[in-house]
Coordinates of C-alpha atoms in Angstrom, one line a residue:
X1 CA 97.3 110.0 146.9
X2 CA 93.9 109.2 147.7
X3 CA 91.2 109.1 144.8
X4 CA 89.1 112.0 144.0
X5 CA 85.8 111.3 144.2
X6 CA 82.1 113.8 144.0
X7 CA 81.4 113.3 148.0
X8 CA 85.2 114.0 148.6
X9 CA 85.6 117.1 146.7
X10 CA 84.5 119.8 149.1
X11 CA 86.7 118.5 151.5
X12 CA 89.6 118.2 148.9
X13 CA 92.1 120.6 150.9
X14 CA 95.4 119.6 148.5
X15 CA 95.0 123.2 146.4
X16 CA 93.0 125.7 148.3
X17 CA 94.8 124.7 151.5
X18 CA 98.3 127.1 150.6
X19 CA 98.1 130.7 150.9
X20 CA 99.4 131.8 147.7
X21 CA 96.6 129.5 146.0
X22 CA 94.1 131.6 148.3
X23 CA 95.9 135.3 147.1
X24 CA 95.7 133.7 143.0
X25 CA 92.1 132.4 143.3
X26 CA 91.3 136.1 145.0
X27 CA 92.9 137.8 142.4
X28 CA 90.8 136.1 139.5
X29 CA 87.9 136.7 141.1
X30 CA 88.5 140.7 141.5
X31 CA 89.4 140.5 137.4
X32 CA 86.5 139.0 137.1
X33 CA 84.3 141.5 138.8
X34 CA 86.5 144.1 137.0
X35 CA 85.6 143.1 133.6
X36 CA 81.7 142.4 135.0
X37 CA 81.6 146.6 135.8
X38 CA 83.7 147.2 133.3
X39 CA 80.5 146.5 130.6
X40 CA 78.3 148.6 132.7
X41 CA 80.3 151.5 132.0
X42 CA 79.1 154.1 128.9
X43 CA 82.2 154.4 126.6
X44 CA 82.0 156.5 123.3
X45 CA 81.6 154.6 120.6
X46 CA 82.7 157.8 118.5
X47 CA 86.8 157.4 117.5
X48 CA 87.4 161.0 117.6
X49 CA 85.5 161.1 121.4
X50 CA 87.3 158.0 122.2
X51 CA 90.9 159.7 121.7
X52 CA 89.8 163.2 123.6
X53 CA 88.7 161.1 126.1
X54 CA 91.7 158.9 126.3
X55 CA 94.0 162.6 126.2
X56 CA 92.3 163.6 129.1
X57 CA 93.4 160.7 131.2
X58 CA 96.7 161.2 130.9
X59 CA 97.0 158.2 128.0
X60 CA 98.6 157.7 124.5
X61 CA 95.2 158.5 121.8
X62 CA 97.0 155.7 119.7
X63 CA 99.1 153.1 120.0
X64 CA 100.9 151.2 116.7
X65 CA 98.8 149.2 114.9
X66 CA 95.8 150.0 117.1
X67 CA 92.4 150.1 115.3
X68 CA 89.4 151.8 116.4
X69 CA 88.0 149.2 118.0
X70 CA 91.1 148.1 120.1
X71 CA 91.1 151.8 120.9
X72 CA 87.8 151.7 122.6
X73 CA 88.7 148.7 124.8
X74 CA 91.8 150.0 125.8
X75 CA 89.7 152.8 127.3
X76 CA 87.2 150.7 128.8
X77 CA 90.4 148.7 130.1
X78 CA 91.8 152.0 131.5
X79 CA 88.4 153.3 133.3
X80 CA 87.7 150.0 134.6
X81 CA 90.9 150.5 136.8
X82 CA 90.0 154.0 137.8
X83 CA 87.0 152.8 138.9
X84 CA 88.1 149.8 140.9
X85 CA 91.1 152.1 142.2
X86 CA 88.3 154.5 143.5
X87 CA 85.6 152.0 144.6
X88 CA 83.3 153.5 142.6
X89 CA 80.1 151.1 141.8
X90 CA 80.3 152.9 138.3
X91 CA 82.1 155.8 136.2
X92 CA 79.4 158.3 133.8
X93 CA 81.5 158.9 130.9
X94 CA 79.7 161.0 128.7
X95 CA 75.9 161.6 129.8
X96 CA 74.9 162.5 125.7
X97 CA 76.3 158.4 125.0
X98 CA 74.7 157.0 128.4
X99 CA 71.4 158.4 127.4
X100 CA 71.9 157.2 124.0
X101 CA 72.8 153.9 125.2
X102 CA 69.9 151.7 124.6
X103 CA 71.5 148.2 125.2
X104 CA 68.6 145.6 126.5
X105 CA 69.5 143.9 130.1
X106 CA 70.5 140.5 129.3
X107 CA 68.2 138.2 131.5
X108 CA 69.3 135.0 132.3
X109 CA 66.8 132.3 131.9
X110 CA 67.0 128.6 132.8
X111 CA 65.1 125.7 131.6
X112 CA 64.1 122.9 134.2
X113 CA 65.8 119.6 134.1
X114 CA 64.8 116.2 135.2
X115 CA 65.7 113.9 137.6
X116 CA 67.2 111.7 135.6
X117 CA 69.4 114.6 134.3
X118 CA 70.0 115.5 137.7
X119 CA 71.6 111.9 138.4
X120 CA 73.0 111.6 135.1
X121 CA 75.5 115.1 135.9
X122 CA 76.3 113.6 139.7
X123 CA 77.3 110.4 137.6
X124 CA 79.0 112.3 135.3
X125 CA 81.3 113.9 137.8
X126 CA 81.6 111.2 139.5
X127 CA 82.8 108.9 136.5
X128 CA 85.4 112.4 135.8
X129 CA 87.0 113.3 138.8
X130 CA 89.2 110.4 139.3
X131 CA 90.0 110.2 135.8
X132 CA 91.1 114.0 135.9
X133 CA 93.0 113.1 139.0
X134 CA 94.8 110.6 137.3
X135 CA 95.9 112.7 133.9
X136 CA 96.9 115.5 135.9
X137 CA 99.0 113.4 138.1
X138 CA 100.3 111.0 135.2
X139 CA 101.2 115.0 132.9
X140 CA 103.0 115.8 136.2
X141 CA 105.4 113.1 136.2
X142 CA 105.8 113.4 131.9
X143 CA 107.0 117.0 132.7
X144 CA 109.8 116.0 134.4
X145 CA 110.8 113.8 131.7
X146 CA 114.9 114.6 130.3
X147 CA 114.5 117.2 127.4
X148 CA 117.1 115.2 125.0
X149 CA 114.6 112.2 126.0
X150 CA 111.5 114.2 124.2
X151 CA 113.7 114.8 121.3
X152 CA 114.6 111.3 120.7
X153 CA 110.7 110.0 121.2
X154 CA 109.7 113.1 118.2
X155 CA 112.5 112.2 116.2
X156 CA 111.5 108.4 116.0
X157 CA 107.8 109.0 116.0
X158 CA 108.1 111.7 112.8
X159 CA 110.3 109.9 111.0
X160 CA 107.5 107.5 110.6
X161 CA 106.3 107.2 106.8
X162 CA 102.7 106.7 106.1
X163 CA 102.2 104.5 102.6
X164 CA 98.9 103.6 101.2
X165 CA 98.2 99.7 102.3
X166 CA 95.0 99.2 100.3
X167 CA 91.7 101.2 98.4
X168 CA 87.9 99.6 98.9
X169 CA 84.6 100.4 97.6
X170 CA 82.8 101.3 100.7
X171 CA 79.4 102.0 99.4
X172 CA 76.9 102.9 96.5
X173 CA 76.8 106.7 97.9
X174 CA 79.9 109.1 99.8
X175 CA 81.7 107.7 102.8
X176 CA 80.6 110.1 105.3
X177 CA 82.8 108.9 108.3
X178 CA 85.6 106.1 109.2
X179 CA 86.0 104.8 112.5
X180 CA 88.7 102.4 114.1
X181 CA 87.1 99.6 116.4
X182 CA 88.6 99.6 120.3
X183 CA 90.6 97.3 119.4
X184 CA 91.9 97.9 115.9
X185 CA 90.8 95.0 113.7
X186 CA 87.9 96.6 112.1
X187 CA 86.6 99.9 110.7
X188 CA 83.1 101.4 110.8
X189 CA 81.4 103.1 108.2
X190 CA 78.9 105.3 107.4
X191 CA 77.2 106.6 104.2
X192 CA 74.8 108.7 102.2
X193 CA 73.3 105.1 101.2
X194 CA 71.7 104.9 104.3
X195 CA 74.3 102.0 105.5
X196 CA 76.1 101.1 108.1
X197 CA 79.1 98.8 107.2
X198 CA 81.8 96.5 109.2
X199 CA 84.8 95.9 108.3
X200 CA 88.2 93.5 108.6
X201 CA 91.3 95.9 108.8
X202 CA 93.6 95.4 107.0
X203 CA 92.2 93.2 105.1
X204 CA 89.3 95.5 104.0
X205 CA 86.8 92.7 103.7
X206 CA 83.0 93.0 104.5
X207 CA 81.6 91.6 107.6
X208 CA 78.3 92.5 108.1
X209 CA 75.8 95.5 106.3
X210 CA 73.5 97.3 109.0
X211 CA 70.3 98.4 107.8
X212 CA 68.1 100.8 109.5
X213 CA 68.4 104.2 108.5
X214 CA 66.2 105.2 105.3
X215 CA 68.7 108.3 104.7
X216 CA 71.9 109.6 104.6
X217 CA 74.1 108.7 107.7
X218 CA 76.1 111.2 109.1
X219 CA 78.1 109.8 112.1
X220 CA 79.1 106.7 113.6
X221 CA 80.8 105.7 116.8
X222 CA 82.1 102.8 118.9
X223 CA 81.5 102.4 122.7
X224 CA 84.6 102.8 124.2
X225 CA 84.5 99.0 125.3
X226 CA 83.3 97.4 122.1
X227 CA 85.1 94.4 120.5
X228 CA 86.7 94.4 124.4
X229 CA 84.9 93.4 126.9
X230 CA 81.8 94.5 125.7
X231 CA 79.5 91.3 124.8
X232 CA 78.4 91.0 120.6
X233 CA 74.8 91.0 122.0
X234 CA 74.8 94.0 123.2
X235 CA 75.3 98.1 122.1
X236 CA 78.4 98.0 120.6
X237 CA 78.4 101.3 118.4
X238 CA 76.1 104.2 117.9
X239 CA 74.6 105.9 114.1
X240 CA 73.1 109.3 113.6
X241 CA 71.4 109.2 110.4
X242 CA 68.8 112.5 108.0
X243 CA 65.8 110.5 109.2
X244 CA 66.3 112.1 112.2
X245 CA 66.9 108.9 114.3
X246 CA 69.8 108.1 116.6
X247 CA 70.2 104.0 116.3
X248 CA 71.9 101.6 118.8
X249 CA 73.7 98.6 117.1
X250 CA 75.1 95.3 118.2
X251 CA 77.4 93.5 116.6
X252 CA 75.3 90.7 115.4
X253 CA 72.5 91.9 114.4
X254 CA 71.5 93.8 111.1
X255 CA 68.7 95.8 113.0
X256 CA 69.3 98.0 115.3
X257 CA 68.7 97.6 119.0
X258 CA 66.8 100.9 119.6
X259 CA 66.3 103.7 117.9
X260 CA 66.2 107.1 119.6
X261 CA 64.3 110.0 118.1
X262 CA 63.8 113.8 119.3
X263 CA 65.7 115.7 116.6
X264 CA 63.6 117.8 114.4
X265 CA 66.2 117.9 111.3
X266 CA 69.1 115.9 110.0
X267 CA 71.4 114.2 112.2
X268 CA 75.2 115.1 111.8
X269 CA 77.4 113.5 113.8
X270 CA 77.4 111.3 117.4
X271 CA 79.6 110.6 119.8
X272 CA 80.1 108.1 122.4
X273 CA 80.5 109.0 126.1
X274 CA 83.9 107.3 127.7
X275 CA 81.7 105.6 130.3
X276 CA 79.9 104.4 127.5
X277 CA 76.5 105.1 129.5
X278 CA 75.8 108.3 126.8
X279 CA 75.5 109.1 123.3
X280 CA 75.5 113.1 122.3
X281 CA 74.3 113.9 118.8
X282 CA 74.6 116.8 116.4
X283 CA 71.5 118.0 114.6
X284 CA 70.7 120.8 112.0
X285 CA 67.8 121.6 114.4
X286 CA 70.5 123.8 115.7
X287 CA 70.8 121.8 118.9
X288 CA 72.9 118.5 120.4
X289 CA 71.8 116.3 122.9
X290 CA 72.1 113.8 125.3
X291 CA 70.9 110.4 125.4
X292 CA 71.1 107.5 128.1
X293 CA 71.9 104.3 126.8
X294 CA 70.6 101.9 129.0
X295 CA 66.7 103.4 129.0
X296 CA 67.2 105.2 125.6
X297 CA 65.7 108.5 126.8
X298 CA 66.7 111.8 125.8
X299 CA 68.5 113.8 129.2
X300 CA 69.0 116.8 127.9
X301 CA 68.5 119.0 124.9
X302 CA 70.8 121.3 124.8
X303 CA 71.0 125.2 122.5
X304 CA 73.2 127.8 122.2
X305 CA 74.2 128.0 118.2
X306 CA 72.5 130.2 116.1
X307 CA 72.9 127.7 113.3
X308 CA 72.6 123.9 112.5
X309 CA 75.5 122.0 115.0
X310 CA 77.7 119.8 113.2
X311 CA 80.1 118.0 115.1
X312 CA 80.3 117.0 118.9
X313 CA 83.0 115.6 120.5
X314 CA 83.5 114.4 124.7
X315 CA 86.5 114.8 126.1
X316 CA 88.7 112.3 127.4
X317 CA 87.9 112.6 131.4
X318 CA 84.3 112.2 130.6
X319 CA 83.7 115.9 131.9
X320 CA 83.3 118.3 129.0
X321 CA 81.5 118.2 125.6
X322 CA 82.4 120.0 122.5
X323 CA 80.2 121.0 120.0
X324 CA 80.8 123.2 116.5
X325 CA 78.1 124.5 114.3
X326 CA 77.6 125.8 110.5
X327 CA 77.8 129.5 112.8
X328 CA 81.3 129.5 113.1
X329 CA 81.5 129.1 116.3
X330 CA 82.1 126.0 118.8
X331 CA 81.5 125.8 122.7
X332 CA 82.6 123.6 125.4
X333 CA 80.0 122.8 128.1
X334 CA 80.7 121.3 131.0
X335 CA 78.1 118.2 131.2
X336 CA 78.4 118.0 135.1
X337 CA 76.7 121.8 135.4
X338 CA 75.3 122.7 131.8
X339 CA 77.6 125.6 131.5
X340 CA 79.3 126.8 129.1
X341 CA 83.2 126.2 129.8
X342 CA 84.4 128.3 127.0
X343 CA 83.7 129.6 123.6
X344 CA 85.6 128.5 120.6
X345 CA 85.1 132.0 118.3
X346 CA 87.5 132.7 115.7
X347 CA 86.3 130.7 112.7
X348 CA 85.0 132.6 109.8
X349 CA 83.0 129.5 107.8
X350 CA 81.1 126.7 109.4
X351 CA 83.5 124.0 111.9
X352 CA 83.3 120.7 110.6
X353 CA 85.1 118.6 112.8
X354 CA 86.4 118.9 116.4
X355 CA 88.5 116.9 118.6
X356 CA 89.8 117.0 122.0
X357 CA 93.7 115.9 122.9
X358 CA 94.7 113.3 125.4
X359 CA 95.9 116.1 127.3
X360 CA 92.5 116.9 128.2
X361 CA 92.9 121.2 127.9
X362 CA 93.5 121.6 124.2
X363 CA 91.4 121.0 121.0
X364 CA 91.6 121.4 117.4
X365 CA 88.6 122.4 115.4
X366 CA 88.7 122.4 111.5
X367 CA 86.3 124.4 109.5
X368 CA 84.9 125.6 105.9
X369 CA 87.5 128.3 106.4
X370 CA 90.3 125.7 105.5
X371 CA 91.8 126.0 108.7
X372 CA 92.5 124.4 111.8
X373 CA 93.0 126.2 115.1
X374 CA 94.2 124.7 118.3
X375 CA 92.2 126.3 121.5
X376 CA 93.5 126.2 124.7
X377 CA 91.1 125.6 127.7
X378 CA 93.4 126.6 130.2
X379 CA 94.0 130.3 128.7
X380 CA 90.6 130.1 127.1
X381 CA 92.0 131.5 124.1
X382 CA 92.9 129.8 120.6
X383 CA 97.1 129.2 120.3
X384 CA 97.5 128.6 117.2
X385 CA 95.6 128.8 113.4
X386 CA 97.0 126.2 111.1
X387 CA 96.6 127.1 106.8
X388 CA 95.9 123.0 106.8
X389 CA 93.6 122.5 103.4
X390 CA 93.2 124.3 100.2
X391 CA 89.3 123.7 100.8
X392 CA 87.2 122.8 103.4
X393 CA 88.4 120.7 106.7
X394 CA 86.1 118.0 106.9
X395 CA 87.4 115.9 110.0
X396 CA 90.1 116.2 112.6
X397 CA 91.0 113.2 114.6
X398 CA 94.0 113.6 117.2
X399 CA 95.8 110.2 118.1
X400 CA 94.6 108.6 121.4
X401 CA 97.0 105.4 122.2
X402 CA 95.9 102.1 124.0
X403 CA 96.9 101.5 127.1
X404 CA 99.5 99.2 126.4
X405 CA 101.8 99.4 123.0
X406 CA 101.0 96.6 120.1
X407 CA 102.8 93.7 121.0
X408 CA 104.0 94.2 124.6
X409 CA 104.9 92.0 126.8
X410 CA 105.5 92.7 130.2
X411 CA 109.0 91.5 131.6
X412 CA 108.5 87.8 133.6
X413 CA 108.3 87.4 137.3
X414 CA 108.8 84.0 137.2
X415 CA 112.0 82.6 138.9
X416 CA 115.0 81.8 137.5
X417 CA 115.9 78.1 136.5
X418 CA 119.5 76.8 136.4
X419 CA 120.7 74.1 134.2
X420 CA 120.5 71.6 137.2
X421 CA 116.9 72.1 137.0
X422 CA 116.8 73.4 140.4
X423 CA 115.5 77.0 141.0
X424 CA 117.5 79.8 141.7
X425 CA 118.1 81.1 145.3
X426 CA 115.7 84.3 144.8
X427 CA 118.1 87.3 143.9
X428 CA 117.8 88.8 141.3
X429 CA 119.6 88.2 138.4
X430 CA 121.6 90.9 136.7
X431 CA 120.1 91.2 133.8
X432 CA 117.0 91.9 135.3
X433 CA 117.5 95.7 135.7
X434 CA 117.9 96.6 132.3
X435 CA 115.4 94.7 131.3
X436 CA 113.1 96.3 134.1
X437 CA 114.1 99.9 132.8
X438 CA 114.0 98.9 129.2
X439 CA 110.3 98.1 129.4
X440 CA 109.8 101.3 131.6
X441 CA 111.4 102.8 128.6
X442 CA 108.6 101.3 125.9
X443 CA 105.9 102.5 128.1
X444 CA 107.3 105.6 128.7
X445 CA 107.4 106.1 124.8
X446 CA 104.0 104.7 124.4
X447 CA 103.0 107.0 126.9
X448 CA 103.9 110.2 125.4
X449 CA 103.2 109.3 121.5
X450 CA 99.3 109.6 122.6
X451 CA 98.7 112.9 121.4
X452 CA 101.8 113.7 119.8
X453 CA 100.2 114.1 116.4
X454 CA 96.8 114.5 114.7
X455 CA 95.2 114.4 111.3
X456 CA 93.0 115.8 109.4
X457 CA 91.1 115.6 105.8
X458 CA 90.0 118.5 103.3
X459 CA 87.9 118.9 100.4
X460 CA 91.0 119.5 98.5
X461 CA 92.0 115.4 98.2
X462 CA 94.3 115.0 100.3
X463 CA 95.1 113.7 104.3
X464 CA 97.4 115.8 106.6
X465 CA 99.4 114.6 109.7
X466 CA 100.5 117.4 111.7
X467 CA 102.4 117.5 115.2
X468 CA 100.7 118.4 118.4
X469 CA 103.2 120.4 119.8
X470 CA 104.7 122.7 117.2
X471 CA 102.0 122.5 114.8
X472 CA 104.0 122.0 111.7
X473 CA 102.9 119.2 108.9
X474 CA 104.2 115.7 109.1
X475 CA 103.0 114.3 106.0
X476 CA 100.8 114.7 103.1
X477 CA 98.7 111.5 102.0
X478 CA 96.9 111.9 98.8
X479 CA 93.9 109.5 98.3
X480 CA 92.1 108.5 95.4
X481 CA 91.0 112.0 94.5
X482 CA 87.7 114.0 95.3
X483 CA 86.4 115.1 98.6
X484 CA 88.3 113.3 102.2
X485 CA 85.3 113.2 104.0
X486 CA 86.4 111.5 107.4
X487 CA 90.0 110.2 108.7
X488 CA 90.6 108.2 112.0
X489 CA 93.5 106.7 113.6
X490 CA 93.8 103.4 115.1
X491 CA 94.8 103.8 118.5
X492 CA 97.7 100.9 118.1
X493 CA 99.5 103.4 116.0
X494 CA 99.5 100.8 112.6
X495 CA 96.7 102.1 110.8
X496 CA 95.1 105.5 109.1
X497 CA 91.5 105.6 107.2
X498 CA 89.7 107.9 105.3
X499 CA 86.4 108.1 103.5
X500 CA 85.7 110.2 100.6
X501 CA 82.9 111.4 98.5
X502 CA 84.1 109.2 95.5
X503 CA 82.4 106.3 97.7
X504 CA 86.0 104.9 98.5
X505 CA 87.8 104.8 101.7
X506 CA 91.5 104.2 101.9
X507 CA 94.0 102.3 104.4
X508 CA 97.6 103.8 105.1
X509 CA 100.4 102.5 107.3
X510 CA 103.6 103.8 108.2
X511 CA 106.8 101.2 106.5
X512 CA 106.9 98.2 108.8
X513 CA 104.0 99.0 110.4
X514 CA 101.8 95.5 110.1

């Protein structure tokens, strides 16, 4: 399969080339244009005039556990096929509600972007596409996977228990967020102090204290290459901070690197960009935006809540970006067009914390509601709404796995040696097989723990692992008391954090882990 790339898209003919793909995409587009006329049309907002109207199609006035409102859309649902059964451009109602009807056009307006911004999205898609290809090839070949397999891979992961490995001090204020390095021997924090903090994991000794923010911090985040192959010297990880500055760290310096500055209010949370080439950040100035690491510009200021944005979040493939407010509402935007993919509405207090799965088409989102709902890009509609905290859900972190599992060896290709000394004549031994599918096996596992599971931390104390396919709760971690404000998992599977208001942040491991 070749790779997907920007310049080879259009001419891409793998899904629009069969004729049932032609009839599907056809038929979305004439819903589409159903539901587009079916808002034009002047519907009754009056129940009793809904139901007369609704008797003199032909149609049931009610329908079990209809209310009023359902009522009216099940009308507009109704006309809307009359009309597109006719061919009509539009259906008049009920003249006295048309006249009535004062609803304002909604103009569309658009805001003119760079250059740079304009390069930055063809980079952006160009960085995604392949990476899409690859998932949706690699989920292809996982579905085909034995059921009884899937059960056994569940059963071991769940039975996993967490215990806590060790309590420190993290700071003189709240721990406002935890974060695992790339590769899992240190943690990040942040707090109200102002600081920035390294850490050994799990050893929970200080490394080094970054100084540069003058208030509270409210996010911090690796680049995806940091304490990899990403040099000391250079930006390693990323803070958003109340002083209204976006700083760029390395590793060995106490100072930052560059500070970045546009927001007009506090700064909640940042993100890191999987290419590692942009940092978004959350800001009660009710917007996010994007900035480019290498010339520390802003690309791209980005509305669209009504109220301060919290929490921001890219996906996986590099091609979306998911943002939640104190409004209640989140939205996915596709950073390669500056569209809105979908809207995540369904929340009735502020989202906190969002996160994306592996999978690349569903997220969680945890709010002041004490719930967490899982949203599914594909049906653009939320799946599932989880009871998870007595009080406010502060962070949600899904489980993203390394490449390769802790420890792993891949099976040796060198040649066998008899006791002669001399080498062996080049078939392979019998043993060799099984050891070949055993290994197949351990990636296999490794493969498909990577968004098995999630977590999340609440106001109410406590840390909750829950499963990423039915939803139901793994395990209940209590910390040290107070507010949870942050959680993160390490992404070799052997470590959970959290931070909490009580200035602490705590270590778990399942038994045997380390």
């Amino acid at each position: 399969m070749s790779e997907l790339t920007f310049d080879t898209l259009v001419d891409d003919g793998s899904y629009l080339a069969s004729e049932r793909a032609r009839i599907e995409n056809q038929a979305i587009l004439d819903e589409l244009e159903r539901k587009k006329k079916a808002r034009n049309l002047a519907v009754p907002t009056d129940d009793n005039k809904v139901k007369q109207r609704l008797r003199e199609l032909g149609e049931p006035i009610t329908l079990f556990g209809e209310r009023p409102p359902d009522r009216r859309d099940r009308l507009i649902y109704v006309l809307s096929q009359i009309t597109a059964a006719r061919g009509d451009e539009a259906m008049q109602v009920d003249e006295e509600s048309e006249e009535e009807s004062t609803d304002e056009e909604v103009e569309e307006f658009y805001t003119p972007g760079s250059l740079e911004l304009l390069e930055a999205r063809r980079s952006l898609a160009e960085y995604s596409l392949p990476r899409a290809q690859t998932r949706v090839a690699q989920q292809r070949i996982d579905c085909k996977m034995p059921l009884g397999r899937i059960i056994d891979i569940r059963k071991k992961v769940f039975a996993e228990r967490f215990a806590e490995l060790g309590s420190q001090i993290g700071d003189e204020r709240p721990v406002s967020q935890v974060r695992f390095s790339p590769n899992n021997k240190h943690l990040l924090t942040g707090s109200w102090a102002g600081n920035v903090k390294l850490w050994n994991v799990p050893e929970c000794t200080s490394v080094r204290t970054y100084r540069g923010h003058t208030d509270r911090v409210g996010g911090v985040a690796w680049h995806p290459e940091a304490t990899k192959s990403q040099s000391e010297d250079a930006v390693n990880f990323v803070s958003g901070a109340a002083d209204l500055a976006v700083n760029l760290w390395s590793l060995n310096s106490e100072t930052p690197l560059a500070t970045m500055k546009g927001h007009a209010d506090r700064i909640a949370r940042v993100a890191f960009h999987p290419s590692g080439r942009y940092v978004g950040s959350a800001s009660f100035d009710t917007t996010w935006r994007l900035w480019d690491v290498a010339t520390q510009k802003e690309l791209l200021l980005q509305e669209g809540h009504s109220k301060e944005v919290f929490s921001i979040e890219f996906q996986s493939d590099g091609a979306l970006c998911a943002s939640g407010g104190l409004d209640a509402i989140g939205r996915v935007w596709d950073l390669r067009t500056g569209r809105t993919a979908m809207v995540l509405d369904g929340h009735v207090q502020a989202i906190f914390g969002i996160s994306f799965s592996p999978n690349g088409y569903q997220i969680a989102t945890g709010s002041g509601d004490d719930t967490i709902r899982i949203w599914d890009m594909r049906s653009l509609k939320a799946l599932y709404t989880i009871p998870a905290h007595m009080s406010n859900v502060s962070d949600v972190r899904f489980f993203y796995a390394d490449e390769l599992p802790p420890n792993y060896s891949p099976p040796s290709s060198t040649p066998e040696v008899v006791m002669n000394g001399t080498e062996g004549n080049g078939e392979a031994s019998p043993d060799t097989k099984p050891a070949d599918q055993e290994h197949d096996k351990v990636l296999e596992e490794w493969r498909y723990r990577s968004g098995l599971y999630f977590a999340s931390a609440g106001y109410d104390g406590f840390v909750k692992l829950w499963s990423a396919d039915d939803w139901q709760l793994l395990r209940t971690l209590p910390t040290d008391g107070g507010k949870v404000m942050s959680v993160d998992l390490s992404h070799d599977g052997k470590m959970l954090a959290s931070g909490t208001y009580n200035r602490n942040f705590q270590l778990f491991t399942p038994d045997g882990g380390l």
